[in-house]
Amino acid sequence: MLGILIGAAILLYAAWRLYGPVLARLLELDNNRPTPAVTQCDHLDYEPIEPNALLSQHFSAIAAAGPIVGPIVAGIAFGWLPAILWILVGAIFVGGVHDITALVASIRHKARSIAEVVREHMSRRAFLLFLSFVWLALVYIVVAFTDITARAFVGQLDLGNGEVVSGGGIASSSLIYLLIPIIMGVTMRYTKLSLGWATIIFLPLVGLSVYAGQFIPLDMESLMIRFGWATTADEAKWAAIITWDLLLLFYCCLASIAPMWLLLQPRGHLGGYFLYVALIGGAAGLIVGSLMNQQPIQYPMFRGWQPPEAGNFVFPMLFILIACGACSGFHALIASGTTSKQLRVESDARVVGYGAMLLEAMVAILSLACVMRLSQTDPLLTSGKVEPNVVYATGLGSFLQTFGIPASLAVSFALMAFTTFVYDTLDVCTRLGRYIIQELTGWQGWGGRWFGTIISAAAPAFFVTQQVTNIQGKVVPSWEVFWPLFGASNQLLAALTLLGVTVWLWQTRRAAWVWIVTGLPTVLMYTMSLWALGVMTRGTWQQIQNAEKVAPVSYVIITVSSLLIVLALLMLIEAIMALLSTAKEQAVPASTTAGV
């Protein structure tokens, strides 16, 4: 694994040094052009901050569980080699391009969303289609991430050596973690405490929360039985998961309307550094362990084009199972939703936009290493229920144990890192959903903020409280059904974003490089995501036809999935019409001149 890890790091660094400057030059980044964070500063949504702080915040927001769950699920299904190839090629030439162009497009349009860019360069009809698609995609994202986080807060993880990690302890650590940045934000706001000193003071407290949580576990299952809300262990577990789901969504509502300085900025800053520690510590442990022959590769490199357990072909499923880590449409929402409103100067776009994507690719590679260390007969893979967060936590924990860290603390740290990723995404998604509802309704002010927030949280609340089944009709966790749907809609969102920036760049530059740099990635993402979404929609329809009893949520899923396909195709038609219109306008002067 050592050679793979170092080789990936060198390749990503080379991309940063070589392709990053090329993108900056093509996009004409100019520090003399003031950014919207400066010209529209209101200290609520618009506020310029230092690039290192913004990188931490942006990185922690875009990463979420995506670069962990996706590579693990795809690596187990198809083998680690296809996953690594897509992560590296995707991050450098597709995802990184997607992120930086979305960020630059936003700051060149007063930090407005990609949907607004689409409206200006395509049509109002395309704008409404894009907003509708984005909001539906956000619902899928929130459902998948909320459910997988709630399940991390329930039950216990037996490490097999007499030590146990409590899900309730992880929940306690997470709640403490959420309080720390609020205190940090208030302290910095009303005192002269600098960001540097705030980091020195509050970052160790985040680490302390990991240790303290296991001593004060918030055991929701026991509470369910104690208060008579459940009578059996299975009922208590289900009730506990649903309770955590709803509490997480309630938190998202509050975080969505909180000022940036109170929660999003300090939490993103601390969360980013915490995740840097997880990335660097895990990589260092893997390197040391490999040198000591403690971390050999055991999992197969390639398991075939259609492994029986996977049930699908490598193409197109690999490209949608691994979304974050290679390419993710969600990143464009972050870049044009919150990050563009805080970018100090244009040159920071390369650091924050392209650099964060390459960092996320390293997180994905490290997550994949957690699979590579396992044999196919490992209990984590043969228990009948593979939990990516557990695979990640035990893998990262084993890397950290190389330095003599106790197993329970190492795994607790890894699980806390996992939930830290997710927290940053959940509340940002809800905030973005609120922005979209406000844009569609035109309802501003506190009333519009609360209305948009409640609507954006209510739809995920419906899904997470339903029992859902997979294509075989077996009851499974909500995240397991929604992850492929999230992946397909997320990658299709990336395709729509690339389509929008391609139209914008062509209309403003008329340069051939546009078709290569953003055009080819657009074609790739459109093809793979529509293909995958079509396969899954057909599978759900077959399940509905063959099942004796169909859960109502299945009809909702197939309806939304079909709607996403229709919206994407209509957007493609709008883009083609805009490009043809541009070509026609360009041809008119030429023909007139010829006549003269």
Coordinates of C-alpha atoms in Angstrom, one line a residue:
M1 CA 0.0 0.0 0.0
L2 CA 2.9 2.3 0.6
G3 CA 3.8 2.6 -3.1
I4 CA 0.2 3.3 -4.0
L5 CA -0.3 6.0 -1.4
I6 CA 3.0 7.8 -2.2
G7 CA 2.4 7.5 -5.9
A8 CA -1.1 8.9 -5.6
A9 CA 0.2 11.8 -3.5
I10 CA 2.9 12.6 -6.0
L11 CA 0.5 12.5 -8.9
L12 CA -2.0 14.8 -7.2
Y13 CA 0.8 17.2 -6.2
A14 CA 2.0 17.3 -9.8
A15 CA -1.5 18.2 -10.9
W16 CA -1.6 21.0 -8.4
R17 CA 1.7 22.4 -9.6
L18 CA 1.2 21.9 -13.4
Y19 CA -2.5 21.8 -14.3
G20 CA -3.7 24.1 -11.5
P21 CA -1.7 27.2 -12.9
V22 CA -3.0 26.3 -16.4
L23 CA -6.6 26.5 -15.2
A24 CA -5.9 29.8 -13.3
R25 CA -4.5 31.3 -16.5
L26 CA -7.3 30.1 -18.7
L27 CA -9.9 31.5 -16.3
E28 CA -7.9 34.8 -16.1
L29 CA -7.8 35.0 -12.3
D30 CA -7.1 38.7 -11.4
N31 CA -6.5 40.0 -7.8
N32 CA -7.2 43.5 -9.0
R33 CA -10.8 42.6 -9.7
P34 CA -12.7 42.9 -6.3
T35 CA -14.7 39.8 -5.2
P36 CA -18.3 39.9 -4.1
A37 CA -17.2 39.1 -0.5
V38 CA -15.5 42.5 -0.5
T39 CA -18.0 44.6 -2.5
Q40 CA -21.1 43.1 -0.9
C41 CA -19.9 42.4 2.7
D42 CA -22.8 42.2 5.2
H43 CA -21.2 40.0 7.9
L44 CA -24.1 37.6 7.5
D45 CA -23.7 35.7 4.2
Y46 CA -20.9 37.8 2.6
E47 CA -17.6 38.2 4.5
P48 CA -14.0 37.8 3.2
I49 CA -11.7 35.5 5.1
E50 CA -8.2 34.3 4.8
P51 CA -7.6 31.5 2.2
N52 CA -6.3 29.0 4.8
A53 CA -9.5 29.4 6.9
L54 CA -11.7 29.3 3.8
L55 CA -9.9 26.2 2.5
S56 CA -10.5 24.4 5.9
Q57 CA -14.2 25.4 5.8
H58 CA -14.7 24.5 2.1
F59 CA -12.8 21.2 2.4
S60 CA -14.8 20.1 5.4
A61 CA -18.1 21.1 3.7
I62 CA -17.4 19.3 0.4
A63 CA -15.9 16.2 1.8
A64 CA -18.7 14.8 4.0
A65 CA -19.1 11.0 3.9
G66 CA -18.7 10.9 0.2
P67 CA -14.9 10.3 -0.1
I68 CA -15.3 7.6 2.6
V69 CA -18.5 5.7 1.8
G70 CA -18.2 5.8 -2.0
P71 CA -14.6 4.4 -2.4
I72 CA -15.3 1.8 0.2
V73 CA -18.6 0.6 -1.4
A74 CA -17.1 0.6 -4.9
G75 CA -13.8 -0.9 -3.8
I76 CA -15.6 -3.8 -2.1
A77 CA -17.8 -4.3 -5.1
F78 CA -15.3 -4.1 -8.0
G79 CA -11.8 -4.2 -6.5
W80 CA -9.5 -1.4 -5.5
L81 CA -7.8 -0.7 -8.9
P82 CA -10.8 0.6 -10.9
A83 CA -11.6 2.8 -7.9
I84 CA -8.1 4.3 -7.7
L85 CA -8.0 5.0 -11.4
W86 CA -11.3 6.9 -11.4
I87 CA -10.4 8.8 -8.2
L88 CA -7.1 10.1 -9.6
V89 CA -8.2 10.8 -13.2
G90 CA -11.6 12.2 -12.0
A91 CA -10.2 14.5 -9.4
I92 CA -7.5 16.0 -11.7
F93 CA -9.4 16.4 -14.9
V94 CA -13.1 16.3 -14.0
G95 CA -13.8 17.1 -10.4
G96 CA -11.1 19.7 -9.9
V97 CA -12.1 21.5 -13.1
H98 CA -15.7 21.3 -12.1
D99 CA -15.0 22.9 -8.7
I100 CA -12.8 25.8 -9.8
T101 CA -14.9 26.8 -12.8
A102 CA -18.1 26.7 -10.6
L103 CA -16.4 28.9 -8.0
V104 CA -15.0 31.4 -10.6
A105 CA -18.4 31.5 -12.5
S106 CA -20.1 32.4 -9.2
I107 CA -17.7 35.2 -8.2
R108 CA -17.9 36.7 -11.7
H109 CA -21.7 36.9 -11.2
K110 CA -21.8 38.6 -7.8
A111 CA -21.4 35.3 -5.9
R112 CA -24.7 34.1 -7.2
S113 CA -25.5 30.4 -7.6
I114 CA -24.7 28.4 -10.6
A115 CA -28.4 28.4 -11.3
E116 CA -28.2 32.2 -11.7
V117 CA -25.3 31.8 -14.1
V118 CA -27.5 29.4 -16.1
R119 CA -30.3 32.0 -16.2
E120 CA -28.0 34.7 -17.5
H121 CA -26.4 32.7 -20.2
M122 CA -29.2 30.3 -21.2
S123 CA -32.8 31.1 -20.2
R124 CA -35.1 31.6 -17.3
R125 CA -36.7 28.2 -18.2
A126 CA -33.3 26.6 -17.8
F127 CA -32.8 28.5 -14.5
L128 CA -36.1 27.0 -13.1
L129 CA -35.2 23.5 -14.4
F130 CA -31.7 23.7 -12.8
L131 CA -33.1 25.0 -9.4
S132 CA -35.7 22.2 -9.3
F133 CA -33.0 19.6 -10.1
V134 CA -30.6 21.0 -7.4
W135 CA -33.3 21.0 -4.7
L136 CA -34.3 17.4 -5.4
A137 CA -30.6 16.4 -5.4
L138 CA -30.1 18.1 -2.1
V139 CA -33.0 16.1 -0.6
Y140 CA -31.2 12.9 -1.6
I141 CA -27.9 14.1 -0.1
V142 CA -29.5 15.1 3.2
V143 CA -31.4 11.7 3.4
A144 CA -28.3 9.6 2.8
F145 CA -26.0 11.6 5.1
T146 CA -28.5 12.0 7.9
D147 CA -29.3 8.3 8.1
I148 CA -25.8 7.1 8.0
T149 CA -24.8 9.5 10.8
A150 CA -27.8 8.6 12.9
R151 CA -26.9 4.9 12.7
A152 CA -23.3 5.7 13.9
F153 CA -24.9 7.1 17.1
V154 CA -26.7 3.8 17.9
G155 CA -25.4 0.5 19.2
Q156 CA -21.8 -0.6 20.0
L157 CA -18.8 -1.6 17.9
D158 CA -16.9 -4.6 19.3
L159 CA -13.3 -4.3 18.4
G160 CA -12.6 -8.0 19.0
N161 CA -10.0 -7.4 21.7
G162 CA -12.2 -6.8 24.6
E163 CA -12.7 -3.1 23.8
V164 CA -16.0 -1.6 22.7
V165 CA -16.7 1.8 21.1
S166 CA -20.2 3.1 22.0
G167 CA -22.3 4.8 19.4
G168 CA -23.8 6.8 22.2
G169 CA -20.3 8.0 23.1
I170 CA -19.8 9.1 19.5
A171 CA -23.1 11.0 19.7
S172 CA -21.9 12.8 22.9
S173 CA -18.6 13.7 21.3
S174 CA -20.5 15.1 18.3
L175 CA -22.7 17.3 20.5
I176 CA -19.7 18.6 22.4
Y177 CA -18.0 19.3 19.0
L178 CA -21.0 21.4 17.9
L179 CA -20.8 23.6 21.0
I180 CA -17.1 24.3 20.7
P181 CA -17.2 26.3 17.4
I182 CA -20.2 28.3 18.7
I183 CA -18.2 29.4 21.7
M184 CA -15.3 30.1 19.4
G185 CA -17.4 32.2 17.1
V186 CA -18.9 34.3 19.9
T187 CA -15.5 34.7 21.6
M188 CA -13.9 35.9 18.3
R189 CA -16.8 38.1 17.5
Y190 CA -16.9 40.0 20.8
T191 CA -13.3 40.0 21.9
K192 CA -10.0 40.7 20.2
L193 CA -9.0 37.0 20.0
S194 CA -7.3 36.3 16.7
L195 CA -8.0 33.3 14.5
G196 CA -4.5 31.9 15.2
W197 CA -5.0 32.0 19.0
A198 CA -8.6 30.7 18.6
T199 CA -7.3 27.7 16.7
I200 CA -4.6 27.0 19.4
I201 CA -7.2 27.2 22.1
F202 CA -10.2 25.4 20.6
L203 CA -8.7 22.8 18.3
P204 CA -7.4 20.7 21.3
L205 CA -10.9 20.8 22.8
V206 CA -12.2 19.1 19.7
G207 CA -9.7 16.2 20.3
L208 CA -10.7 16.2 24.0
S209 CA -14.3 15.8 23.0
V210 CA -13.4 12.5 21.2
Y211 CA -11.9 11.2 24.4
A212 CA -14.6 12.5 26.8
G213 CA -17.6 11.2 24.7
Q214 CA -17.0 7.5 25.6
F215 CA -17.3 8.3 29.3
I216 CA -20.6 10.1 29.0
P217 CA -22.5 8.2 26.3
L218 CA -25.9 9.4 25.2
D219 CA -27.6 6.0 24.8
M220 CA -30.8 6.7 23.0
E221 CA -31.8 3.0 22.9
S222 CA -31.9 2.7 26.7
L223 CA -33.9 5.9 26.9
M224 CA -36.5 4.5 24.5
I225 CA -37.0 1.5 26.7
R226 CA -36.9 3.5 30.0
F227 CA -39.6 5.9 28.9
G228 CA -41.8 3.1 27.4
W229 CA -41.4 4.2 23.8
A230 CA -40.1 0.8 22.9
T231 CA -40.4 -2.7 24.4
T232 CA -37.9 -4.8 22.4
A233 CA -34.3 -4.3 21.5
D234 CA -35.2 -4.0 17.7
E235 CA -37.9 -1.5 18.4
A236 CA -35.6 0.5 20.6
K237 CA -32.9 0.5 17.9
W238 CA -35.3 1.7 15.2
A239 CA -36.8 4.3 17.5
A240 CA -33.3 5.6 18.4
I241 CA -32.3 5.9 14.8
I242 CA -35.5 7.8 13.9
T243 CA -35.0 10.1 16.9
W244 CA -31.4 10.9 15.9
D245 CA -32.5 11.4 12.3
L246 CA -35.1 14.0 13.4
L247 CA -32.7 15.7 15.9
L248 CA -30.1 16.0 13.2
L249 CA -32.6 17.6 10.8
F250 CA -33.7 20.0 13.6
Y251 CA -30.1 21.0 14.1
C252 CA -29.9 21.6 10.3
C253 CA -32.8 23.9 10.5
L254 CA -31.1 26.0 13.2
A255 CA -27.8 26.0 11.5
S256 CA -29.3 27.0 8.2
I257 CA -30.4 30.4 9.5
A258 CA -27.5 31.1 11.9
P259 CA -25.1 33.8 10.9
M260 CA -21.9 32.5 9.1
W261 CA -19.6 33.8 11.9
L262 CA -21.6 32.0 14.7
L263 CA -21.3 28.4 13.4
L264 CA -20.4 27.8 9.8
Q265 CA -17.1 29.6 9.7
P266 CA -15.6 28.5 13.1
R267 CA -17.0 25.0 12.8
G268 CA -15.7 24.7 9.2
H269 CA -12.3 26.0 10.4
L270 CA -12.0 23.6 13.3
G271 CA -13.5 20.7 11.3
G272 CA -11.1 21.2 8.5
Y273 CA -8.0 21.0 10.8
F274 CA -9.5 18.0 12.6
L275 CA -9.9 16.3 9.2
Y276 CA -6.3 17.3 8.2
V277 CA -5.2 15.5 11.4
A278 CA -7.2 12.4 10.4
L279 CA -5.8 12.4 6.9
I280 CA -2.2 13.0 7.9
G281 CA -2.3 10.7 10.9
G282 CA -3.9 7.9 8.9
A283 CA -1.5 8.3 6.0
A284 CA 1.5 8.4 8.4
G285 CA 0.3 5.3 10.2
L286 CA -0.2 3.5 7.0
I287 CA 3.3 4.4 5.8
V288 CA 4.9 3.3 9.1
G289 CA 2.8 0.1 9.2
S290 CA 3.7 -0.7 5.6
L291 CA 7.4 -0.3 6.3
M292 CA 7.0 -2.7 9.3
N293 CA 5.0 -5.1 7.0
Q294 CA 1.9 -4.6 9.2
Q295 CA -0.4 -3.3 6.5
P296 CA -0.2 -5.7 3.4
I297 CA -2.7 -5.5 0.6
Q298 CA -5.1 -8.5 0.9
Y299 CA -8.2 -7.4 -1.0
P300 CA -8.4 -8.3 -4.8
M301 CA -7.2 -5.7 -7.2
F302 CA -10.1 -6.4 -9.7
R303 CA -13.1 -8.5 -9.1
G304 CA -14.5 -8.7 -12.7
W305 CA -16.7 -6.5 -14.9
Q306 CA -19.9 -7.7 -13.1
P307 CA -19.1 -9.3 -9.7
P308 CA -22.1 -11.5 -8.5
E309 CA -22.3 -9.6 -5.1
A310 CA -22.3 -6.2 -6.8
G311 CA -25.2 -7.0 -9.1
N312 CA -24.1 -4.3 -11.6
F313 CA -21.5 -3.7 -14.2
V314 CA -18.4 -1.6 -13.4
F315 CA -19.7 0.8 -16.1
P316 CA -21.6 3.0 -15.2
M317 CA -21.9 2.2 -11.5
L318 CA -18.2 2.9 -10.6
F319 CA -18.7 6.5 -11.7
I320 CA -21.7 7.2 -9.5
L321 CA -20.7 5.1 -6.4
I322 CA -17.6 7.2 -6.2
A323 CA -18.9 10.7 -6.4
C324 CA -17.0 12.8 -3.8
G325 CA -13.3 12.0 -4.2
A326 CA -13.4 12.1 -8.0
C327 CA -16.2 14.5 -9.0
S328 CA -19.2 15.8 -7.2
G329 CA -22.0 18.2 -8.3
F330 CA -22.6 19.0 -4.6
H331 CA -19.2 20.8 -4.6
A332 CA -20.6 23.4 -7.1
L333 CA -23.4 24.2 -4.6
I334 CA -20.9 24.8 -1.9
A335 CA -18.6 26.8 -4.2
S336 CA -21.3 29.0 -5.5
G337 CA -23.5 29.0 -2.4
T338 CA -21.2 29.8 0.6
T339 CA -17.6 29.8 -0.5
S340 CA -17.9 32.4 -3.3
K341 CA -19.4 34.8 -0.7
Q342 CA -16.2 34.6 1.4
L343 CA -13.4 34.5 -1.2
R344 CA -11.0 37.3 -0.5
V345 CA -9.2 37.6 -3.9
E346 CA -9.6 35.7 -7.2
S347 CA -6.3 33.9 -6.9
D348 CA -7.6 32.1 -3.8
A349 CA -10.0 30.2 -6.1
R350 CA -7.1 27.9 -7.2
V351 CA -6.3 27.1 -3.6
V352 CA -9.8 26.6 -2.4
G353 CA -11.5 25.3 -5.6
Y354 CA -8.9 23.0 -7.2
G355 CA -6.8 22.4 -4.1
A356 CA -9.6 21.2 -1.9
M357 CA -10.7 18.7 -4.6
L358 CA -7.2 17.2 -4.7
L359 CA -7.2 16.9 -0.9
E360 CA -10.5 15.1 -1.1
A361 CA -9.0 12.7 -3.5
M362 CA -6.4 11.8 -0.9
V363 CA -9.1 11.2 1.6
A364 CA -10.7 8.8 -0.9
I365 CA -7.4 7.0 -1.4
L366 CA -7.0 6.6 2.3
S367 CA -10.6 5.3 2.6
L368 CA -9.9 2.8 -0.1
A369 CA -6.8 1.6 1.8
C370 CA -9.2 0.6 4.6
V371 CA -10.6 -1.9 2.1
M372 CA -7.3 -3.0 0.7
R373 CA -6.1 -4.2 4.1
L374 CA -9.0 -6.6 4.4
S375 CA -9.3 -10.2 3.2
Q376 CA -12.5 -11.3 1.5
T377 CA -13.2 -13.5 4.5
D378 CA -12.9 -10.7 7.0
P379 CA -16.0 -10.6 9.4
L380 CA -16.6 -6.9 8.4
L381 CA -17.3 -8.2 4.9
T382 CA -19.0 -11.5 5.6
S383 CA -21.4 -10.5 8.3
G384 CA -24.1 -9.9 5.7
K385 CA -24.3 -6.1 6.4
V386 CA -21.3 -4.0 5.3
E387 CA -21.1 -0.7 7.1
P388 CA -18.7 1.7 5.4
N389 CA -18.3 3.9 8.5
V390 CA -17.2 0.8 10.5
V391 CA -14.8 -0.3 7.7
Y392 CA -13.3 3.2 7.7
A393 CA -13.1 3.6 11.4
T394 CA -11.5 0.2 12.0
G395 CA -9.1 0.8 9.1
L396 CA -8.1 4.3 10.1
G397 CA -7.9 3.0 13.7
S398 CA -5.5 0.3 12.7
F399 CA -3.3 2.8 11.0
L400 CA -3.3 5.1 14.1
Q401 CA -2.5 2.1 16.3
T402 CA 0.9 1.9 14.7
F403 CA 1.8 4.9 16.9
G404 CA 0.6 3.0 20.0
I405 CA -2.7 4.7 20.3
P406 CA -5.3 2.5 22.1
A407 CA -7.7 0.8 19.7
S408 CA -10.9 2.2 21.3
L409 CA -9.5 5.8 21.2
A410 CA -8.2 5.4 17.6
V411 CA -11.6 4.0 16.3
S412 CA -13.5 6.7 18.3
F413 CA -11.3 9.3 16.6
A414 CA -12.0 7.8 13.2
L415 CA -15.8 7.7 13.8
M416 CA -15.7 11.2 15.0
A417 CA -13.8 12.3 11.9
F418 CA -16.5 10.6 9.8
T419 CA -19.4 12.4 11.6
T420 CA -17.4 15.7 11.4
F421 CA -17.4 15.4 7.6
V422 CA -21.1 14.8 7.6
Y423 CA -22.1 17.6 10.0
D424 CA -20.5 20.2 7.8
T425 CA -22.4 18.9 4.7
L426 CA -25.8 18.5 6.4
D427 CA -26.3 22.1 7.6
V428 CA -24.7 23.6 4.4
C429 CA -27.2 21.5 2.3
T430 CA -30.1 22.8 4.3
R431 CA -28.8 26.3 4.0
L432 CA -28.5 25.9 0.2
G433 CA -32.0 24.3 0.1
R434 CA -33.2 27.4 1.8
Y435 CA -31.5 29.7 -0.7
I436 CA -33.2 27.8 -3.6
I437 CA -36.7 28.0 -2.0
Q438 CA -36.2 31.7 -1.4
E439 CA -35.0 32.2 -5.0
L440 CA -38.0 30.4 -6.4
T441 CA -40.6 32.1 -4.2
G442 CA -38.9 35.5 -3.9
W443 CA -39.7 35.4 -0.2
Q444 CA -36.9 37.1 1.6
G445 CA -36.5 38.2 5.3
W446 CA -36.9 35.9 8.3
G447 CA -40.2 34.5 7.2
G448 CA -38.7 33.4 3.9
R449 CA -35.7 31.9 5.7
W450 CA -37.7 29.8 8.0
F451 CA -40.1 28.7 5.3
G452 CA -37.3 27.7 3.0
T453 CA -35.5 25.9 5.8
I454 CA -38.5 24.0 7.0
I455 CA -39.4 22.8 3.5
S456 CA -35.9 21.7 2.8
A457 CA -35.8 19.7 6.0
A458 CA -39.3 18.3 5.8
A459 CA -38.8 16.3 2.6
P460 CA -35.7 14.4 4.0
A461 CA -37.7 13.9 7.3
F462 CA -40.3 12.0 5.3
F463 CA -37.8 9.6 3.7
V464 CA -35.7 8.8 6.9
T465 CA -38.9 7.9 8.8
Q466 CA -39.9 5.3 6.3
Q467 CA -38.9 1.7 6.1
V468 CA -37.3 1.2 2.7
T469 CA -36.4 -2.0 0.7
N470 CA -33.7 -2.8 -1.8
I471 CA -34.3 -4.3 -5.2
Q472 CA -34.6 -7.8 -3.6
G473 CA -37.4 -6.5 -1.4
K474 CA -35.3 -6.7 1.8
V475 CA -35.7 -4.0 4.4
V476 CA -32.4 -2.0 4.5
P477 CA -31.1 1.2 6.0
S478 CA -32.4 4.3 4.2
W479 CA -28.8 5.4 3.3
E480 CA -28.2 2.1 1.5
V481 CA -31.0 2.7 -1.0
F482 CA -30.4 6.4 -1.3
W483 CA -26.6 6.2 -1.7
P484 CA -26.7 5.1 -5.4
L485 CA -29.6 7.5 -6.1
F486 CA -27.6 10.3 -4.4
G487 CA -24.5 9.3 -6.4
A488 CA -26.4 9.3 -9.7
S489 CA -28.2 12.6 -9.1
N490 CA -25.0 14.1 -7.7
Q491 CA -23.0 13.2 -10.7
L492 CA -25.8 14.4 -13.0
L493 CA -25.7 17.7 -11.1
A494 CA -22.0 17.8 -11.9
A495 CA -22.8 17.3 -15.5
L496 CA -25.4 20.1 -15.4
T497 CA -22.9 22.4 -13.7
L498 CA -20.2 21.6 -16.3
L499 CA -22.8 22.2 -19.0
G500 CA -23.6 25.6 -17.5
V501 CA -20.0 26.8 -17.2
T502 CA -19.2 25.5 -20.7
V503 CA -22.0 27.7 -22.1
W504 CA -20.8 30.6 -20.0
L505 CA -17.1 30.2 -21.0
W506 CA -17.9 29.7 -24.7
Q507 CA -20.2 32.8 -24.8
T508 CA -17.6 34.9 -23.1
R509 CA -14.3 33.5 -24.5
R510 CA -15.1 31.7 -27.8
A511 CA -11.9 29.7 -27.3
A512 CA -11.3 26.1 -28.5
W513 CA -9.9 25.0 -25.1
V514 CA -13.4 25.3 -23.6
W515 CA -14.6 22.2 -25.4
I516 CA -11.6 20.2 -24.1
V517 CA -11.3 21.5 -20.5
T518 CA -15.0 21.5 -19.6
G519 CA -16.7 20.1 -22.7
L520 CA -15.3 16.5 -22.5
P521 CA -15.9 16.2 -18.7
T522 CA -19.5 17.3 -19.4
V523 CA -20.0 14.5 -21.9
L524 CA -18.5 11.9 -19.6
M525 CA -20.6 12.9 -16.6
Y526 CA -23.8 13.2 -18.6
T527 CA -23.3 9.8 -20.1
M528 CA -22.5 7.9 -17.0
S529 CA -25.0 9.5 -14.7
L530 CA -28.0 9.2 -17.0
W531 CA -27.0 5.6 -17.8
A532 CA -26.8 4.8 -14.1
L533 CA -30.0 6.6 -13.1
G534 CA -31.8 4.8 -15.9
V535 CA -30.6 1.4 -14.7
M536 CA -31.7 2.1 -11.2
T537 CA -35.1 3.5 -12.2
R538 CA -35.7 0.4 -14.3
G539 CA -34.7 -1.8 -11.3
T540 CA -37.0 0.0 -8.9
W541 CA -39.9 -0.4 -11.4
Q542 CA -39.2 -4.1 -11.7
Q543 CA -39.2 -4.4 -8.0
I544 CA -42.6 -2.6 -7.8
Q545 CA -44.1 -5.0 -10.4
N546 CA -42.8 -8.2 -8.7
A547 CA -43.5 -7.3 -5.1
E548 CA -46.6 -8.5 -3.3
K549 CA -46.7 -5.4 -1.1
V550 CA -45.0 -2.1 -2.2
A551 CA -43.9 0.5 0.3
P552 CA -45.3 4.0 -0.6
V553 CA -41.7 5.4 -0.5
S554 CA -40.8 3.2 -3.5
Y555 CA -43.3 5.1 -5.7
V556 CA -41.9 8.4 -4.5
I557 CA -38.3 7.3 -5.3
I558 CA -39.1 6.1 -8.8
T559 CA -41.1 9.3 -9.5
V560 CA -38.3 11.6 -8.3
S561 CA -35.7 9.6 -10.2
S562 CA -37.7 9.8 -13.4
L563 CA -38.2 13.5 -12.9
L564 CA -34.4 14.0 -12.5
I565 CA -33.8 12.3 -15.9
V566 CA -36.5 14.5 -17.6
L567 CA -35.1 17.7 -16.0
A568 CA -31.5 16.8 -17.1
L569 CA -32.6 16.1 -20.7
L570 CA -34.6 19.4 -20.8
M571 CA -31.5 21.2 -19.5
L572 CA -29.4 19.7 -22.3
I573 CA -31.9 20.9 -24.9
E574 CA -31.8 24.4 -23.3
A575 CA -27.9 24.4 -23.5
I576 CA -27.9 23.3 -27.1
M577 CA -30.4 26.1 -28.0
A578 CA -28.2 28.6 -26.2
L579 CA -25.1 27.5 -28.0
L580 CA -26.9 27.5 -31.4
S581 CA -28.2 31.0 -30.7
T582 CA -24.6 32.1 -29.9
A583 CA -23.3 30.6 -33.1
K584 CA -26.1 32.4 -35.1
E585 CA -25.3 35.7 -33.5
Q586 CA -21.7 35.3 -34.3
A587 CA -22.5 34.4 -37.9
V588 CA -24.7 37.4 -38.6
P589 CA -21.9 40.0 -38.7
A590 CA -19.7 37.8 -40.8
S591 CA -22.4 37.3 -43.5
T592 CA -23.2 41.0 -43.4
T593 CA -19.5 41.9 -43.9
A594 CA -19.3 39.4 -46.8
G595 CA -22.2 41.1 -48.5
V596 CA -20.5 44.4 -48.4

